[in-house]
mmCIF file of C-alpha atoms in Angstrom:
data_model
loop_
_atom_site.group_PDB
_atom_site.id
_atom_site.type_symbol
_atom_site.label_atom_id
_atom_site.label_comp_id
_atom_site.label_asym_id
_atom_site.label_seq_id
_atom_site.Cartn_x
_atom_site.Cartn_y
_atom_site.Cartn_z
ATOM 1 C CA MET N 1 -11.037 3.823 -18.636
ATOM 2 C CA ASN N 2 -14.234 2.560 -16.897
ATOM 3 C CA ASP N 3 -17.249 5.050 -16.838
ATOM 4 C CA ARG N 4 -17.681 7.590 -13.722
ATOM 5 C CA ARG N 5 -21.027 5.324 -13.381
ATOM 6 C CA ASP N 6 -19.080 2.514 -12.999
ATOM 7 C CA LEU N 7 -16.803 3.815 -9.856
ATOM 8 C CA GLN N 8 -19.935 4.464 -7.925
ATOM 9 C CA PRO N 9 -19.770 1.879 -5.337
ATOM 10 C CA SER N 10 -22.274 -0.060 -3.970
ATOM 11 C CA SER N 11 -24.415 0.258 -0.227
ATOM 12 C CA ALA N 12 -23.391 -2.355 2.204
ATOM 13 C CA GLU N 13 -26.562 -3.804 2.342
ATOM 14 C CA ALA N 14 -26.488 -4.404 -1.252
ATOM 15 C CA LEU N 15 -22.945 -6.352 -0.754
ATOM 16 C CA PHE N 16 -24.204 -8.146 2.082
ATOM 17 C CA ASP N 17 -27.794 -8.877 -0.221
ATOM 18 C CA ARG N 18 -25.384 -9.983 -2.948
ATOM 19 C CA TRP N 19 -22.502 -12.247 -1.407
ATOM 20 C CA ILE N 20 -25.419 -13.910 0.735
ATOM 21 C CA ALA N 21 -27.280 -14.984 -2.682
ATOM 22 C CA ALA N 22 -24.702 -15.561 -4.967
ATOM 23 C CA HIS N 23 -23.078 -17.875 -2.187
ATOM 24 C CA SER N 24 -25.390 -18.851 0.481
ATOM 25 C CA LYS N 25 -23.650 -21.545 1.658
ATOM 26 C CA GLU N 26 -20.552 -20.064 2.417
ATOM 27 C CA ARG N 27 -22.362 -17.628 4.719
ATOM 28 C CA ASN N 28 -20.331 -19.014 7.838
ATOM 29 C CA SER N 29 -16.414 -19.161 6.539
ATOM 30 C CA TRP N 30 -13.643 -17.227 7.222
ATOM 31 C CA VAL N 31 -14.525 -15.225 4.062
ATOM 32 C CA GLY N 32 -18.091 -14.631 5.096
ATOM 33 C CA LEU N 33 -16.899 -13.452 8.932
ATOM 34 C CA ARG N 34 -15.096 -10.887 7.078
ATOM 35 C CA LEU N 35 -17.926 -10.109 5.223
ATOM 36 C CA ARG N 36 -20.477 -9.564 7.235
ATOM 37 C CA ARG N 37 -18.324 -8.157 9.395
ATOM 38 C CA SER N 38 -17.013 -5.014 7.049
ATOM 39 C CA THR N 39 -20.811 -4.427 5.250
ATOM 40 C CA SER N 40 -21.950 -4.038 9.369
ATOM 41 C CA TRP N 41 -19.231 -0.903 10.030
ATOM 42 C CA LEU N 42 -19.868 0.191 6.199
ATOM 43 C CA PHE N 43 -23.689 0.032 7.256
ATOM 44 C CA ARG N 44 -22.847 2.822 10.547
ATOM 45 C CA ALA N 45 -20.941 4.996 8.154
ATOM 46 C CA GLU N 46 -23.545 4.946 5.162
ATOM 47 C CA THR N 47 -25.814 6.453 8.709
ATOM 48 C CA ALA N 48 -23.205 8.792 9.679
ATOM 49 C CA MET N 49 -23.107 10.170 6.262
ATOM 50 C CA ARG N 50 -26.377 10.095 4.920
ATOM 51 C CA ASP N 51 -27.159 14.224 5.027
ATOM 52 C CA ALA N 52 -25.360 17.307 5.521
ATOM 53 C CA ASN N 53 -25.450 17.069 9.036
ATOM 54 C CA GLY N 54 -23.485 13.938 9.088
ATOM 55 C CA ASP N 55 -19.897 12.929 11.496
ATOM 56 C CA PRO N 56 -17.329 12.604 8.586
ATOM 57 C CA ASP N 57 -15.007 12.134 11.471
ATOM 58 C CA ALA N 58 -16.917 8.967 12.875
ATOM 59 C CA ALA N 59 -18.016 7.711 9.050
ATOM 60 C CA PHE N 60 -14.421 8.113 8.727
ATOM 61 C CA ILE N 61 -13.173 5.251 11.678
ATOM 62 C CA PHE N 62 -16.681 3.076 10.821
ATOM 63 C CA LEU N 63 -14.457 3.513 7.293
ATOM 64 C CA TRP N 64 -11.225 2.274 9.422
ATOM 65 C CA ILE N 65 -12.898 -0.613 10.979
ATOM 66 C CA ALA N 66 -14.305 -2.323 7.956
ATOM 67 C CA PHE N 67 -11.543 -1.816 5.818
ATOM 68 C CA ASN N 68 -9.697 -4.102 8.872
ATOM 69 C CA ALA N 69 -12.014 -6.347 9.033
ATOM 70 C CA LEU N 70 -11.030 -7.034 6.160
ATOM 71 C CA TYR N 71 -7.482 -7.285 6.420
ATOM 72 C CA ALA N 72 -6.715 -8.803 9.373
ATOM 73 C CA GLU N 73 -5.040 -11.465 10.236
ATOM 74 C CA HIS N 74 -5.919 -14.357 12.465
ATOM 75 C CA ASN N 75 -1.899 -15.074 15.050
ATOM 76 C CA ARG N 76 -1.674 -11.188 14.505
ATOM 77 C CA PHE N 77 -3.056 -9.018 17.624
ATOM 78 C CA TYR N 78 0.223 -8.848 18.918
ATOM 79 C CA ASP N 79 2.550 -8.369 15.581
ATOM 80 C CA ALA N 80 4.145 -4.731 15.511
ATOM 81 C CA SER N 81 4.042 -4.997 11.011
ATOM 82 C CA GLU N 82 0.669 -3.956 11.062
ATOM 83 C CA LYS N 83 1.597 -2.644 7.793
ATOM 84 C CA GLY N 84 2.932 -6.045 6.597
ATOM 85 C CA ALA N 85 -0.660 -7.436 6.845
ATOM 86 C CA VAL N 86 -1.948 -4.605 5.066
ATOM 87 C CA GLU N 87 0.445 -4.525 1.785
ATOM 88 C CA ARG N 88 -0.660 -8.754 1.505
ATOM 89 C CA PHE N 89 -4.207 -7.180 0.949
ATOM 90 C CA PHE N 90 -3.639 -4.899 -1.967
ATOM 91 C CA VAL N 91 -1.544 -7.365 -2.717
ATOM 92 C CA LYS N 92 -3.839 -10.056 -3.866
ATOM 93 C CA ALA N 93 -6.766 -6.730 -4.900
ATOM 94 C CA CYS N 94 -5.014 -5.512 -7.155
ATOM 95 C CA ARG N 95 -3.796 -8.449 -9.084
ATOM 96 C CA LEU N 96 -7.380 -9.387 -8.316
ATOM 97 C CA ASP N 97 -9.093 -6.061 -9.652
ATOM 98 C CA ALA N 98 -9.209 -6.861 -13.447
ATOM 99 C CA ASP N 99 -11.447 -4.294 -15.043
ATOM 100 C CA ARG N 100 -9.036 -1.395 -12.832
ATOM 101 C CA VAL N 101 -12.246 -1.044 -11.072
ATOM 102 C CA ILE N 102 -9.309 0.754 -8.100
ATOM 103 C CA TYR N 103 -7.161 2.333 -9.699
ATOM 104 C CA ASN N 104 -9.756 3.715 -11.827
ATOM 105 C CA VAL N 105 -11.156 5.286 -9.361
ATOM 106 C CA ILE N 106 -7.669 6.112 -8.025
ATOM 107 C CA TRP N 107 -5.985 8.605 -11.260
ATOM 108 C CA SER N 108 -10.152 9.613 -12.216
ATOM 109 C CA ARG N 109 -11.664 10.520 -8.578
ATOM 110 C CA PHE N 110 -9.877 10.961 -6.850
ATOM 111 C CA SER N 111 -6.332 12.339 -7.266
ATOM 112 C CA GLY N 112 -6.758 15.901 -6.490
ATOM 113 C CA PRO N 113 -7.877 14.149 -3.053
ATOM 114 C CA ILE N 114 -4.735 12.064 -2.768
ATOM 115 C CA ARG N 115 -2.156 14.431 -3.873
ATOM 116 C CA MET N 116 -3.058 16.333 -1.027
ATOM 117 C CA LEU N 117 -2.630 13.899 1.380
ATOM 118 C CA LEU N 118 0.806 12.785 0.177
ATOM 119 C CA ASP N 119 1.163 16.012 0.188
ATOM 120 C CA ASN N 120 0.320 17.072 3.610
ATOM 121 C CA PRO N 121 2.990 17.308 6.811
ATOM 122 C CA TYR N 122 0.489 16.750 9.417
ATOM 123 C CA VAL N 123 -0.139 12.942 7.475
ATOM 124 C CA TYR N 124 3.809 11.386 7.437
ATOM 125 C CA LYS N 125 4.336 9.713 10.926
ATOM 126 C CA ARG N 126 8.474 10.756 10.989
ATOM 127 C CA PHE N 127 6.582 14.797 10.984
ATOM 128 C CA TRP N 128 5.386 13.585 14.221
ATOM 129 C CA THR N 129 8.136 11.207 15.344
ATOM 130 C CA ASP N 130 10.452 14.434 14.874
ATOM 131 C CA LYS N 131 7.965 16.668 16.694
ATOM 132 C CA ASP N 132 9.018 13.980 19.441
ATOM 133 C CA LYS N 133 12.465 14.288 18.915
ATOM 134 C CA PRO N 134 13.462 17.024 17.724
ATOM 135 C CA GLY N 135 17.242 16.695 15.998
ATOM 136 C CA ALA N 136 17.367 12.834 16.283
ATOM 137 C CA GLY N 137 19.472 12.253 12.515
ATOM 138 C CA ASP N 138 16.890 11.324 10.527
ATOM 139 C CA ASP N 139 15.761 13.943 8.564
ATOM 140 C CA TRP N 140 12.241 13.527 8.348
ATOM 141 C CA GLN N 141 11.771 16.960 5.399
ATOM 142 C CA ALA N 142 14.042 14.891 2.575
ATOM 143 C CA ARG N 143 12.360 11.735 3.537
ATOM 144 C CA PHE N 144 9.221 13.192 2.588
ATOM 145 C CA ALA N 145 10.053 14.778 -0.456
ATOM 146 C CA ALA N 146 11.195 12.229 -1.266
ATOM 147 C CA ARG N 147 7.952 9.867 -0.184
ATOM 148 C CA ARG N 148 6.156 11.987 -1.838
ATOM 149 C CA LYS N 149 8.429 11.823 -5.536
ATOM 150 C CA ARG N 150 8.024 8.052 -5.058
ATOM 151 C CA VAL N 151 4.123 8.044 -5.917
ATOM 152 C CA HIS N 152 3.430 11.107 -7.690
ATOM 153 C CA ARG N 153 5.760 8.687 -10.362
ATOM 154 C CA ALA N 154 3.755 5.844 -9.012
ATOM 155 C CA LEU N 155 0.474 7.214 -10.618
ATOM 156 C CA ALA N 156 1.859 8.298 -13.994
ATOM 157 C CA GLN N 157 3.062 4.614 -13.963
ATOM 158 C CA GLN N 158 -0.910 3.492 -13.365
ATOM 159 C CA ASP N 159 0.851 1.037 -10.698
ATOM 160 C CA THR N 160 -2.114 0.816 -7.829
ATOM 161 C CA TYR N 161 -1.148 -1.292 -5.138
ATOM 162 C CA ALA N 162 2.243 1.316 -4.219
ATOM 163 C CA VAL N 163 -0.012 4.285 -4.628
ATOM 164 C CA LEU N 164 -2.549 2.356 -2.118
ATOM 165 C CA CYS N 165 0.707 1.444 0.059
ATOM 166 C CA GLU N 166 1.455 4.953 0.037
ATOM 167 C CA LEU N 167 -2.339 6.497 0.831
ATOM 168 C CA PHE N 168 -3.314 4.397 3.652
ATOM 169 C CA GLU N 169 0.429 4.693 5.182
ATOM 170 C CA ARG N 170 -1.372 8.116 5.257
ATOM 171 C CA LEU N 171 -4.754 7.751 6.351
ATOM 172 C CA TYR N 172 -3.292 4.973 9.481
ATOM 173 C CA VAL N 173 -2.176 8.286 11.300
ATOM 174 C CA LEU N 174 -4.924 10.154 10.611
ATOM 175 C CA ARG N 175 -7.178 6.905 12.220
ATOM 176 C CA ASN N 176 -4.274 6.996 15.056
ATOM 177 C CA GLN N 177 -4.493 10.811 15.539
ATOM 178 C CA LEU N 178 -8.808 10.072 15.342
ATOM 179 C CA VAL N 179 -8.483 7.126 17.733
ATOM 180 C CA HIS N 180 -5.814 7.903 20.869
ATOM 181 C CA GLY N 181 -7.839 10.913 20.941
ATOM 182 C CA GLY N 182 -4.972 13.650 18.367
ATOM 183 C CA ALA N 183 -7.766 16.386 17.479
ATOM 184 C CA THR N 184 -10.781 17.728 19.064
ATOM 185 C CA TRP N 185 -14.770 16.437 16.710
ATOM 186 C CA ASN N 186 -14.858 20.299 16.323
ATOM 187 C CA SER N 187 -11.438 20.704 15.213
ATOM 188 C CA THR N 188 -11.350 22.769 12.436
ATOM 189 C CA VAL N 189 -7.411 22.720 11.349
ATOM 190 C CA ASN N 190 -7.413 19.093 10.218
ATOM 191 C CA ARG N 191 -10.963 19.249 8.588
ATOM 192 C CA ASP N 192 -9.057 19.058 4.755
ATOM 193 C CA GLN N 193 -7.747 15.474 5.534
ATOM 194 C CA VAL N 194 -10.782 14.094 7.535
ATOM 195 C CA THR N 195 -13.191 14.949 4.696
ATOM 196 C CA ASP N 196 -11.243 13.937 1.676
ATOM 197 C CA GLY N 197 -10.090 10.367 3.999
ATOM 198 C CA ARG N 198 -13.674 9.780 4.354
ATOM 199 C CA ALA N 199 -14.451 10.080 0.554
ATOM 200 C CA ILE N 200 -11.937 8.156 0.000
ATOM 201 C CA MET N 201 -12.536 5.167 2.180
ATOM 202 C CA ALA N 202 -16.366 5.550 0.971
ATOM 203 C CA THR N 203 -15.131 4.177 -2.384
ATOM 204 C CA LEU N 204 -12.582 1.829 -1.577
ATOM 205 C CA VAL N 205 -14.008 -0.068 1.174
ATOM 206 C CA PRO N 206 -17.348 -0.725 -1.518
ATOM 207 C CA HIS N 207 -14.949 -2.242 -4.373
ATOM 208 C CA PHE N 208 -12.424 -4.246 -2.009
ATOM 209 C CA LEU N 209 -15.560 -5.712 -1.051
ATOM 210 C CA ALA N 210 -17.256 -6.392 -4.262
ATOM 211 C CA ILE N 211 -13.035 -7.815 -5.267
ATOM 212 C CA MET N 212 -13.603 -10.209 -2.287
ATOM 213 C CA ILE N 213 -16.898 -11.372 -3.327
ATOM 214 C CA ASP N 214 -16.523 -12.145 -7.221
ATOM 215 C CA ASN N 215 -12.720 -13.818 -5.772
ATOM 216 C CA HIS N 216 -14.307 -15.185 -2.005
ATOM 217 C CA GLU N 217 -12.311 -19.054 -3.232
ATOM 218 C CA ALA N 218 -8.975 -17.031 -3.679
ATOM 219 C CA GLY N 219 -8.091 -17.294 0.410
ATOM 220 C CA TRP N 220 -8.619 -14.416 2.648
ATOM 221 C CA GLY N 221 -7.181 -15.869 5.126
ATOM 222 C CA ARG N 222 -8.937 -16.568 8.340
ATOM 223 C CA PRO N 223 -10.154 -13.481 10.677
ATOM 224 C CA GLN N 224 -9.558 -12.214 13.745
ATOM 225 C CA PHE N 225 -10.948 -12.596 16.339
ATOM 226 C CA PRO N 226 -13.338 -16.364 14.981
ATOM 227 C CA PRO N 227 -16.317 -17.154 16.880
ATOM 228 C CA GLU N 228 -17.081 -21.155 17.544
ATOM 229 C CA PHE N 229 -19.494 -21.690 14.813
ATOM 230 C CA VAL N 230 -17.532 -19.905 11.595
ATOM 231 C CA SER N 231 -15.765 -22.606 9.692
ATOM 232 C CA ASP N 232 -12.459 -23.242 7.759
ATOM 233 C CA GLY N 233 -12.654 -21.339 3.410
#
């Protein structure tokens, strides 16, 4: 297993400088656009986390935008399957994670917070579906228990992909709660999931960026809203 020091994420500035130093000719490629956008929002998140009086809600949202810049696919803006784009990204990231940094982050650093998120019904989508339509026939509690068992089994089996998919599905619910006004910025009821979610993403997003930099030729696809000056690549 990697030394815990190896799991410390690089800063946005360091990642961007690393990309430019190694692949300056691809600065205006599709992957270059993804990396430039993502590191810019990662920098905003770092600013929000800079001191003890930082803003974890803002940091979480900025980190989600940084993550979105990495996986979002062109012409899928109106596609209901945002989940599919995320899962395709995770398939590639896990396959290219030769040093198993992502798994080691999940297992050795955040296994406790991840288990707490997975045990929390307030970031489980079907809990809120049942609240909206009580008695609609969807036994959310049975599904919740089954999903929790499945991801605990995935943790034990070192199935990084399955853990990431389940984890980010819960983080997406948390993202919706914040972005769609489902929580107040000084709320006391969602502090643990915001704090843990922010910490998890603040570690994973830079590692995703590092994997993309090391595998820039892997075909990460055309991003959303590409400016005219960016070329295929």
